[in-house]
Coordinates of N, CA and C in Angstrom, one line a residue:
M77 N -13.8 33.0 10.7 CA -12.9 31.8 10.5 C -13.3 30.7 11.5
T78 N -13.5 29.5 11.0 CA -13.8 28.4 11.9 C -12.8 27.3 11.7
L79 N -12.5 26.6 12.8 CA -11.6 25.5 12.7 C -12.4 24.2 12.3
K80 N -11.8 23.4 11.5 CA -12.5 22.2 11.1 C -12.7 21.2 12.3
R81 N -11.7 21.1 13.1 CA -11.8 20.3 14.3 C -10.8 20.7 15.3
M82 N -11.0 20.3 16.6 CA -10.1 20.6 17.6 C -9.3 19.4 18.0
N83 N -8.0 19.5 18.2 CA -7.1 18.4 18.4 C -7.4 17.9 19.9
V84 N -8.0 16.8 20.0 CA -8.4 16.3 21.3 C -7.2 15.8 22.1
T85 N -6.0 15.8 21.5 CA -4.8 15.4 22.3 C -4.2 16.5 23.0
K86 N -4.6 17.8 22.7 CA -4.1 18.9 23.4 C -5.0 19.2 24.7
P87 N -4.4 19.9 25.7 CA -5.1 20.2 26.9 C -6.4 21.0 26.5
K88 N -7.4 20.9 27.3 CA -8.6 21.6 27.0 C -8.5 23.1 27.0
Y89 N -7.6 23.7 27.8 CA -7.5 25.2 27.8 C -6.9 25.6 26.5
Q90 N -5.9 24.8 25.9 CA -5.3 25.2 24.7 C -6.4 25.1 23.5
Q91 N -7.2 24.1 23.6 CA -8.3 24.0 22.6 C -9.2 25.2 22.6
I92 N -9.5 25.7 23.9 CA -10.4 26.8 24.0 C -9.7 28.1 23.5
A93 N -8.4 28.2 23.8 CA -7.7 29.4 23.3 C -7.7 29.5 21.8
V94 N -7.5 28.4 21.2 CA -7.5 28.4 19.7 C -8.9 28.7 19.2
D95 N -9.9 28.2 19.8 CA -11.3 28.5 19.3 C -11.7 29.9 19.5
V96 N -11.3 30.5 20.7 CA -11.5 31.9 20.9 C -10.8 32.8 19.9
A97 N -9.5 32.4 19.6 CA -8.7 33.1 18.6 C -9.4 33.1 17.3
A98 N -9.9 32.0 16.9 CA -10.6 31.8 15.6 C -11.8 32.8 15.6
K99 N -12.5 32.9 16.7 CA -13.7 33.8 16.7 C -13.3 35.2 16.6
I100 N -12.1 35.6 17.2 CA -11.6 36.9 17.0 C -11.1 37.1 15.6
A101 N -10.5 36.1 15.0 CA -10.1 36.3 13.6 C -11.2 36.5 12.6
D102 N -12.3 35.8 12.9 CA -13.5 36.0 11.9 C -14.4 37.1 12.4
Q103 N -14.0 37.9 13.5 CA -14.7 39.0 14.0 C -16.0 38.7 14.7
T104 N -16.1 37.5 15.1 CA -17.3 37.2 16.1 C -17.0 38.0 17.3
F105 N -15.8 38.0 17.8 CA -15.4 39.0 18.8 C -14.5 40.0 18.1
T106 N -14.8 41.3 18.3 CA -14.1 42.4 17.7 C -13.1 43.0 18.7
V107 N -12.2 43.8 18.2 CA -11.2 44.5 19.0 C -12.0 45.4 20.0
G108 N -11.6 45.3 21.3 CA -12.3 46.1 22.3 C -13.4 45.3 23.0
D109 N -13.8 44.2 22.5 CA -14.9 43.4 23.2 C -14.3 42.8 24.5
K110 N -15.1 42.8 25.5 CA -14.7 42.2 26.8 C -15.0 40.7 26.7
I111 N -14.1 39.9 27.2 CA -14.3 38.5 27.3 C -14.4 38.1 28.7
H112 N -15.6 37.5 29.1 CA -15.8 37.1 30.5 C -15.4 35.6 30.6
A113 N -14.3 35.4 31.2 CA -13.7 34.0 31.3 C -14.7 33.1 32.1
R114 N -15.1 33.6 33.3 CA -16.0 32.8 34.2 C -17.4 32.6 33.6
S115 N -18.1 33.6 33.2 CA -19.5 33.5 32.9 C -19.6 33.1 31.4
T116 N -18.7 33.5 30.5 CA -18.9 33.1 29.1 C -18.2 31.9 28.7
L117 N -16.9 31.9 28.9 CA -16.1 30.7 28.4 C -16.3 29.4 29.2
A118 N -16.3 29.6 30.5 CA -16.5 28.4 31.4 C -17.8 27.7 31.1
N119 N -18.9 28.5 30.9 CA -20.2 27.9 30.6 C -20.3 27.4 29.2
K120 N -19.7 28.1 28.2 CA -19.8 27.7 26.8 C -19.1 26.4 26.6
Y121 N -17.9 26.2 27.2 CA -17.1 25.0 27.0 C -17.2 24.0 28.1
S122 N -18.1 24.3 29.0 CA -18.4 23.3 30.1 C -17.1 22.9 30.9
V123 N -16.3 24.0 31.2 CA -15.1 23.7 32.0 C -15.1 24.6 33.2
S124 N -14.1 24.3 34.1 CA -14.0 25.1 35.3 C -13.5 26.5 35.0
P125 N -13.8 27.4 35.9 CA -13.3 28.8 35.7 C -11.8 28.9 35.6
E126 N -11.1 28.0 36.3 CA -9.7 27.9 36.3 C -9.2 27.6 34.9
T127 N -9.8 26.6 34.2 CA -9.5 26.2 32.9 C -9.7 27.4 31.9
A128 N -10.9 28.0 32.1 CA -11.2 29.2 31.2 C -10.1 30.3 31.4
R129 N -9.7 30.6 32.6 CA -8.7 31.6 32.9 C -7.4 31.2 32.3
K130 N -7.0 29.9 32.3 CA -5.8 29.5 31.6 C -5.8 29.7 30.1
A131 N -7.0 29.5 29.5 CA -7.1 29.7 28.1 C -6.9 31.2 27.8
I132 N -7.5 32.1 28.6 CA -7.3 33.5 28.4 C -5.9 33.9 28.6
S133 N -5.2 33.2 29.6 CA -3.8 33.6 29.8 C -2.9 33.3 28.6
V134 N -3.3 32.2 27.9 CA -2.5 31.9 26.6 C -2.7 33.0 25.6
L135 N -3.9 33.5 25.5 CA -4.2 34.6 24.6 C -3.5 35.9 25.0
V136 N -3.5 36.1 26.3 CA -2.8 37.3 26.8 C -1.3 37.3 26.5
D137 N -0.7 36.1 26.7 CA 0.7 35.9 26.4 C 1.1 36.1 25.0
L138 N 0.1 35.8 24.1 CA 0.3 36.0 22.6 C -0.1 37.4 22.2
E139 N -0.6 38.2 23.1 CA -1.0 39.6 22.9 C -2.2 39.7 21.9
I140 N -3.0 38.6 22.0 CA -4.3 38.6 21.3 C -5.3 39.2 22.1
V141 N -5.2 39.0 23.4 CA -6.2 39.6 24.4 C -5.3 40.4 25.4
Q142 N -5.9 41.5 25.9 CA -5.2 42.4 26.8 C -5.9 42.3 28.2
A143 N -5.1 42.2 29.2 CA -5.7 42.2 30.6 C -5.6 43.6 31.1
K144 N -6.8 44.1 31.6 CA -6.8 45.5 32.2 C -7.1 45.3 33.7
H145 N -6.2 45.7 34.5 CA -6.3 45.5 35.9 C -7.6 46.1 36.5
G146 N -8.3 45.2 37.2 CA -9.5 45.6 37.8 C -10.7 45.7 36.9
S147 N -10.5 45.4 35.6 CA -11.6 45.6 34.6 C -11.9 44.2 33.9
G148 N -10.8 43.5 33.6 CA -11.1 42.2 32.9 C -10.2 42.0 31.7
F149 N -10.7 41.2 30.7 CA -9.9 40.9 29.5 C -10.6 41.4 28.3
Y150 N -9.8 42.0 27.4 CA -10.4 42.6 26.2 C -9.7 42.2 24.9
V151 N -10.4 42.0 23.8 CA -9.8 41.6 22.6 C -8.8 42.8 22.1
H152 N -7.6 42.4 21.8 CA -6.6 43.4 21.5 C -6.1 43.4 20.0
S153 N -5.9 42.2 19.4 CA -5.4 42.1 18.1 C -6.0 41.0 17.2
M154 N -6.7 41.4 16.2 CA -7.3 40.5 15.3 C -6.2 39.8 14.4
E155 N -5.1 40.6 14.1 CA -4.0 40.1 13.2 C -3.3 39.0 13.9
K156 N -3.0 39.2 15.2 CA -2.2 38.2 16.0 C -3.1 36.9 16.2
A157 N -4.4 37.1 16.3 CA -5.3 36.0 16.4 C -5.3 35.2 15.1
K158 N -5.3 35.8 14.0 CA -5.3 35.1 12.7 C -3.9 34.4 12.6
L159 N -2.8 35.0 13.0 CA -1.5 34.3 12.9 C -1.5 33.1 13.8
F160 N -2.0 33.2 14.9 CA -2.1 32.0 15.9 C -2.9 30.9 15.3
V161 N -4.1 31.2 14.7 CA -5.0 30.2 14.1 C -4.3 29.6 12.9
D162 N -3.7 30.4 12.1 CA -3.0 29.8 10.9 C -1.9 28.9 11.3
Q163 N -1.1 29.2 12.3 CA 0.0 28.4 12.7 C -0.6 27.1 13.3
Y164 N -1.7 27.2 14.0 CA -2.3 26.0 14.6 C -2.8 25.1 13.5
Q165 N -3.5 25.7 12.5 CA -4.0 24.9 11.4 C -2.9 24.2 10.6
D166 N -1.7 24.9 10.5 CA -0.6 24.3 9.8 C -0.1 23.0 10.5
V167 N -0.1 23.1 11.8 CA 0.3 21.9 12.6 C -0.7 20.8 12.5
Q168 N -2.0 21.2 12.5 CA -3.1 20.3 12.3 C -3.0 19.6 10.9
S169 N -2.6 20.3 9.9 CA -2.5 19.8 8.5 C -1.4 18.7 8.5
I170 N -0.3 19.0 9.2 CA 0.8 18.0 9.3 C 0.3 16.8 10.0
H171 N -0.4 17.0 11.1 CA -0.9 15.8 11.8 C -1.9 15.0 10.9
D172 N -2.7 15.7 10.2 CA -3.7 15.0 9.3 C -2.9 14.2 8.2
L173 N -1.9 14.8 7.6 CA -1.1 14.1 6.6 C -0.4 12.9 7.2
K174 N 0.1 13.0 8.4 CA 0.7 11.9 9.0 C -0.3 10.8 9.3
D175 N -1.5 11.2 9.8 CA -2.5 10.2 10.0 C -3.0 9.5 8.7
D176 N -3.1 10.3 7.6 CA -3.4 9.7 6.3 C -2.4 8.8 5.8
L177 N -1.1 9.1 6.0 CA 0.0 8.3 5.6 C 0.0 7.0 6.4
I178 N -0.2 7.0 7.7 CA -0.3 5.8 8.5 C -1.4 4.9 8.0
A179 N -2.6 5.6 7.8 CA -3.8 4.8 7.3 C -3.5 4.1 6.0
S180 N -2.8 4.9 5.1 CA -2.5 4.4 3.8 C -1.6 3.2 3.8
V181 N -0.5 3.3 4.7 CA 0.4 2.2 4.8 C -0.3 1.0 5.4
K182 N -1.2 1.2 6.4 CA -1.9 0.1 7.0 C -2.8 -0.6 6.0
K183 N -3.5 0.2 5.1 CA -4.3 -0.4 4.1 C -3.5 -1.2 3.1
Q184 N -2.3 -0.6 2.7 CA -1.5 -1.3 1.8 C -1.0 -2.7 2.4
K185 N -0.7 -2.7 3.6 CA -0.2 -3.9 4.3 C -1.4 -4.9 4.3
E186 N -2.6 -4.5 4.6 CA -3.7 -5.4 4.5 C -4.0 -5.9 3.1
E187 N -3.9 -5.0 2.1 CA -4.1 -5.5 0.7 C -3.0 -6.4 0.3
L188 N -1.7 -6.2 0.7 CA -0.6 -7.0 0.4 C -0.8 -8.4 1.0
S189 N -1.3 -8.4 2.3 CA -1.5 -9.7 3.0 C -2.6 -10.5 2.3
Q190 N -3.7 -9.8 1.9 CA -4.8 -10.4 1.2 C -4.3 -11.0 -0.2
F191 N -3.5 -10.2 -0.9 CA -2.9 -10.6 -2.2 C -2.0 -11.9 -2.0
S192 N -1.2 -11.9 -0.9 CA -0.4 -13.0 -0.6 C -1.2 -14.3 -0.4
E193 N -2.3 -14.1 0.3 CA -3.2 -15.3 0.6 C -3.8 -15.8 -0.7
I194 N -4.2 -14.9 -1.5 CA -4.8 -15.3 -2.8 C -3.8 -16.0 -3.7
L195 N -2.6 -15.4 -3.7 CA -1.5 -16.0 -4.5 C -1.2 -17.4 -4.0
D196 N -1.1 -17.6 -2.6 CA -0.8 -18.9 -2.1 C -1.9 -19.9 -2.5
K197 N -3.2 -19.5 -2.4 CA -4.3 -20.3 -2.8 C -4.2 -20.7 -4.3
L198 N -3.8 -19.7 -5.1 CA -3.6 -20.0 -6.6 C -2.6 -21.0 -6.8
V199 N -1.4 -20.8 -6.2 CA -0.3 -21.8 -6.4 C -0.7 -23.2 -5.9
D200 N -1.4 -23.2 -4.7 CA -1.8 -24.5 -4.2 C -2.8 -25.2 -5.2
Q201 N -3.8 -24.4 -5.7 CA -4.7 -25.0 -6.6 C -4.1 -25.4 -7.9
T202 N -3.1 -24.6 -8.4 CA -2.3 -25.0 -9.6 C -1.6 -26.3 -9.4
K203 N -1.0 -26.5 -8.2 CA -0.2 -27.7 -8.0 C -1.2 -28.9 -7.9
R204 N -2.4 -28.7 -7.3 CA -3.4 -29.7 -7.3 C -3.9 -30.1 -8.7
F205 N -4.1 -29.1 -9.5 CA -4.5 -29.3 -10.8 C -3.5 -30.1 -11.6
D206 N -2.2 -29.7 -11.5 CA -1.2 -30.4 -12.2 C -1.1 -31.9 -11.7
S207 N -1.3 -32.1 -10.4 CA -1.2 -33.5 -9.9 C -2.4 -34.3 -10.4
L208 N -3.5 -33.6 -10.6 CA -4.7 -34.4 -11.1 C -4.7 -34.5 -12.6
N209 N -3.8 -33.8 -13.3 CA -3.7 -33.8 -14.8 C -2.3 -34.1 -15.2
P210 N -1.7 -35.3 -14.9 CA -0.4 -35.6 -15.2 C -0.1 -35.8 -16.7
L211 N -1.2 -35.9 -17.5 CA -1.1 -36.1 -18.9 C -1.2 -34.8 -19.7
N212 N -1.3 -33.7 -19.0 CA -1.4 -32.4 -19.6 C 0.0 -32.1 -20.3
P213 N 0.0 -32.0 -21.7 CA 1.3 -31.9 -22.4 C 2.0 -30.6 -22.3
V214 N 3.3 -30.7 -22.3 CA 4.2 -29.5 -22.3 C 4.8 -29.4 -23.6
T215 N 5.0 -28.2 -24.1 CA 5.7 -28.0 -25.4 C 7.0 -27.4 -25.3
F216 N 7.9 -27.7 -26.2 CA 9.3 -27.2 -26.1 C 9.8 -27.1 -27.5
T217 N 10.3 -25.9 -28.0 CA 10.7 -25.7 -29.4 C 12.2 -25.7 -29.4
L218 N 12.8 -26.4 -30.4 CA 14.2 -26.6 -30.5 C 14.7 -25.5 -31.5
T219 N 15.9 -24.9 -31.2 CA 16.5 -24.0 -32.0 C 17.8 -24.6 -32.6
D220 N 18.5 -23.8 -33.4 CA 19.8 -24.2 -34.0 C 20.8 -24.5 -32.9
E221 N 20.7 -23.9 -31.7 CA 21.7 -24.1 -30.7 C 21.5 -25.4 -29.9
A222 N 20.4 -26.1 -30.1 CA 20.0 -27.3 -29.4 C 21.0 -28.4 -29.6
S223 N 21.3 -29.2 -28.6 CA 22.1 -30.4 -28.8 C 21.2 -31.5 -29.3
H224 N 21.8 -32.6 -29.8 CA 21.1 -33.8 -30.2 C 20.2 -33.7 -31.4
L225 N 20.5 -32.6 -32.2 CA 19.7 -32.5 -33.4 C 20.1 -33.6 -34.4
E226 N 19.1 -33.9 -35.3 CA 19.3 -34.9 -36.3 C 19.5 -36.3 -35.7
M227 N 19.2 -36.5 -34.5 CA 19.2 -37.8 -33.9 C 17.8 -38.4 -33.8
T228 N 17.7 -39.8 -33.9 CA 16.4 -40.4 -33.8 C 15.9 -40.5 -32.4
I229 N 14.7 -40.7 -32.2 CA 14.1 -40.9 -30.9 C 14.8 -42.0 -30.2
S230 N 15.1 -43.1 -30.9 CA 15.7 -44.2 -30.3 C 17.1 -43.8 -29.8
E231 N 17.8 -43.0 -30.5 CA 19.2 -42.7 -30.2 C 19.2 -41.7 -29.0
L232 N 18.2 -40.9 -28.9 CA 18.2 -39.8 -27.8 C 18.1 -40.4 -26.4
N233 N 17.3 -41.5 -26.3 CA 17.0 -42.0 -24.9 C 16.4 -40.9 -24.0
L234 N 15.5 -40.2 -24.6 CA 14.9 -39.0 -23.9 C 14.3 -39.3 -22.6
W235 N 13.5 -40.4 -22.6 CA 12.8 -40.7 -21.3 C 13.8 -41.1 -20.2
Q236 N 14.8 -41.9 -20.6 CA 15.9 -42.3 -19.6 C 16.6 -41.1 -19.0
S237 N 16.8 -40.0 -19.9 CA 17.6 -38.9 -19.5 C 16.8 -37.8 -18.8
T238 N 15.5 -37.7 -19.1 CA 14.7 -36.6 -18.6 C 13.4 -37.0 -17.9
S239 N 13.0 -38.2 -18.0 CA 11.7 -38.7 -17.6 C 10.5 -38.2 -18.4
A240 N 10.8 -37.6 -19.5 CA 9.8 -37.0 -20.4 C 9.3 -38.1 -21.4
T241 N 8.0 -38.2 -21.5 CA 7.4 -39.2 -22.4 C 7.0 -38.4 -23.6
L242 N 7.7 -38.6 -24.8 CA 7.4 -37.9 -26.0 C 6.1 -38.4 -26.6
I243 N 5.1 -37.5 -26.9 CA 3.9 -37.9 -27.5 C 3.6 -37.3 -28.8
A244 N 4.3 -36.3 -29.2 CA 4.1 -35.7 -30.6 C 5.3 -34.8 -30.9
I245 N 5.5 -34.6 -32.2 CA 6.5 -33.7 -32.8 C 5.8 -32.9 -33.9
K246 N 6.0 -31.6 -33.8 CA 5.4 -30.7 -34.8 C 6.6 -30.2 -35.7
H247 N 6.6 -30.6 -36.9 CA 7.6 -30.2 -37.9 C 7.0 -29.4 -39.0
G248 N 7.2 -28.1 -38.9 CA 6.5 -27.2 -39.9 C 5.0 -27.2 -39.6
D249 N 4.2 -27.5 -40.6 CA 2.8 -27.6 -40.4 C 2.3 -29.0 -40.1
E250 N 3.3 -29.9 -40.0 CA 2.9 -31.3 -39.8 C 3.1 -31.7 -38.4
L251 N 2.0 -32.3 -37.8 CA 2.1 -32.8 -36.4 C 2.1 -34.3 -36.4
L252 N 3.2 -34.9 -35.9 CA 3.4 -36.3 -35.9 C 3.1 -36.8 -34.5
V253 N 2.0 -37.5 -34.3 CA 1.6 -38.0 -33.0 C 2.1 -39.4 -32.8
S254 N 2.6 -39.7 -31.6 CA 3.2 -40.9 -31.2 C 4.3 -41.3 -32.2
P255 N 5.3 -40.4 -32.3 CA 6.4 -40.7 -33.2 C 7.2 -42.0 -32.9
G256 N 7.5 -42.7 -34.0 CA 8.2 -44.0 -33.8 C 9.7 -43.8 -33.5
P257 N 10.4 -44.8 -33.2 CA 11.8 -44.7 -32.8 C 12.8 -44.2 -33.8
Y258 N 12.3 -44.1 -35.1 CA 13.2 -43.6 -36.1 C 12.9 -42.1 -36.5
A259 N 12.0 -41.5 -35.9 CA 11.7 -40.1 -36.1 C 12.9 -39.3 -35.6
K260 N 13.3 -38.3 -36.4 CA 14.4 -37.4 -36.1 C 13.9 -36.0 -35.6
L261 N 14.7 -35.4 -34.8 CA 14.4 -34.0 -34.3 C 15.4 -33.1 -35.1
T262 N 14.8 -32.0 -35.6 CA 15.5 -31.0 -36.3 C 15.2 -29.6 -35.7
S263 N 16.1 -28.6 -36.1 CA 15.9 -27.3 -35.6 C 14.5 -26.7 -36.1
G264 N 13.8 -26.1 -35.1 CA 12.5 -25.6 -35.4 C 11.4 -26.5 -35.0
D265 N 11.7 -27.8 -34.7 CA 10.7 -28.7 -34.3 C 10.2 -28.3 -32.9
T266 N 8.9 -28.6 -32.7 CA 8.3 -28.4 -31.3 C 7.9 -29.8 -30.8
I267 N 8.4 -30.2 -29.7 CA 8.1 -31.5 -29.1 C 7.0 -31.3 -28.1
Y268 N 6.2 -32.3 -28.0 CA 5.1 -32.4 -27.0 C 5.4 -33.6 -26.1
F269 N 5.4 -33.3 -24.8 CA 5.7 -34.4 -23.9 C 5.0 -34.2 -22.5
V270 N 4.9 -35.3 -21.7 CA 4.3 -35.2 -20.4 C 5.4 -35.7 -19.4
G271 N 5.2 -35.3 -18.2 CA 6.1 -35.8 -17.1 C 5.8 -35.1 -15.8
H272 N 6.7 -35.1 -14.9 CA 6.6 -34.5 -13.6 C 6.9 -33.0 -13.6
E273 N 6.8 -32.4 -12.4 CA 7.1 -31.0 -12.3 C 8.5 -30.6 -12.8
S274 N 9.5 -31.4 -12.5 CA 10.8 -31.1 -12.9 C 11.2 -31.5 -14.3
T275 N 10.3 -32.1 -15.0 CA 10.6 -32.7 -16.3 C 11.0 -31.6 -17.3
L276 N 10.3 -30.5 -17.3 CA 10.6 -29.4 -18.3 C 12.0 -28.9 -18.1
Q277 N 12.5 -28.7 -16.8 CA 13.8 -28.3 -16.6 C 14.8 -29.3 -17.1
R278 N 14.5 -30.6 -16.9 CA 15.4 -31.6 -17.3 C 15.5 -31.7 -18.9
V279 N 14.4 -31.4 -19.5 CA 14.4 -31.4 -21.0 C 15.2 -30.2 -21.5
Q280 N 15.1 -29.1 -20.8 CA 15.8 -27.9 -21.2 C 17.3 -28.1 -21.0
N281 N 17.7 -28.8 -19.9 CA 19.1 -29.0 -19.6 C 19.6 -30.1 -20.6
F282 N 18.8 -31.0 -21.0 CA 19.2 -32.0 -22.0 C 19.6 -31.4 -23.3
F283 N 18.7 -30.5 -23.8 CA 19.0 -30.0 -25.1 C 19.9 -28.8 -25.1
Y284 N 20.0 -28.1 -23.9 CA 20.8 -26.9 -23.8 C 21.7 -27.1 -22.5
P285 N 22.6 -27.9 -22.5 CA 23.3 -28.2 -21.2 C 24.2 -27.1 -20.7
N286 N 24.5 -26.1 -21.6 CA 25.4 -25.0 -21.2 C 24.6 -23.7 -20.8
S287 N 23.3 -23.8 -20.9 CA 22.5 -22.5 -20.7 C 22.3 -22.3 -19.2

């Protein structure tokens, strides 16, 4: 059994203890093997003998390694070594999930910020386009609920009320361009007009004052 990585936030002796336990769990070290803290662990992990002894002490406390007075340290339990490694890996998995979640949230924030910038540019460009194209016509279809039906263009005073300049009326399949003052609006008609940004809202309020 091998660990994918060692948690660098933990003290070095704890990292060594986990790695040694992993080697016991996968039988690199077998029960009864002697572990030389000074000559083996200290050299292998490039640490001081004191750090190596602290790592062994952790394993002794967990009854993975047994200390024999005057003889040294010996592998005692492969099962307890496996349990220790499994518990450590579970903690590592939680840490990994937390790191992944933090990274995902950070990425989403960056993407949201980028999306916001693109949207701001789009809105800005749209406003510029509209200001450069004041004659771009807007359409508005009248229903049975509309006010001022059956009134002539002259009677409506549409421009005075809404600042909309009427340029065409579509009645069924017929499109009447530049309608005269006596043209009437009926239900189902679509009007074409030009104006400022607020003109459409004014037109809507004019024909549907209670909506």
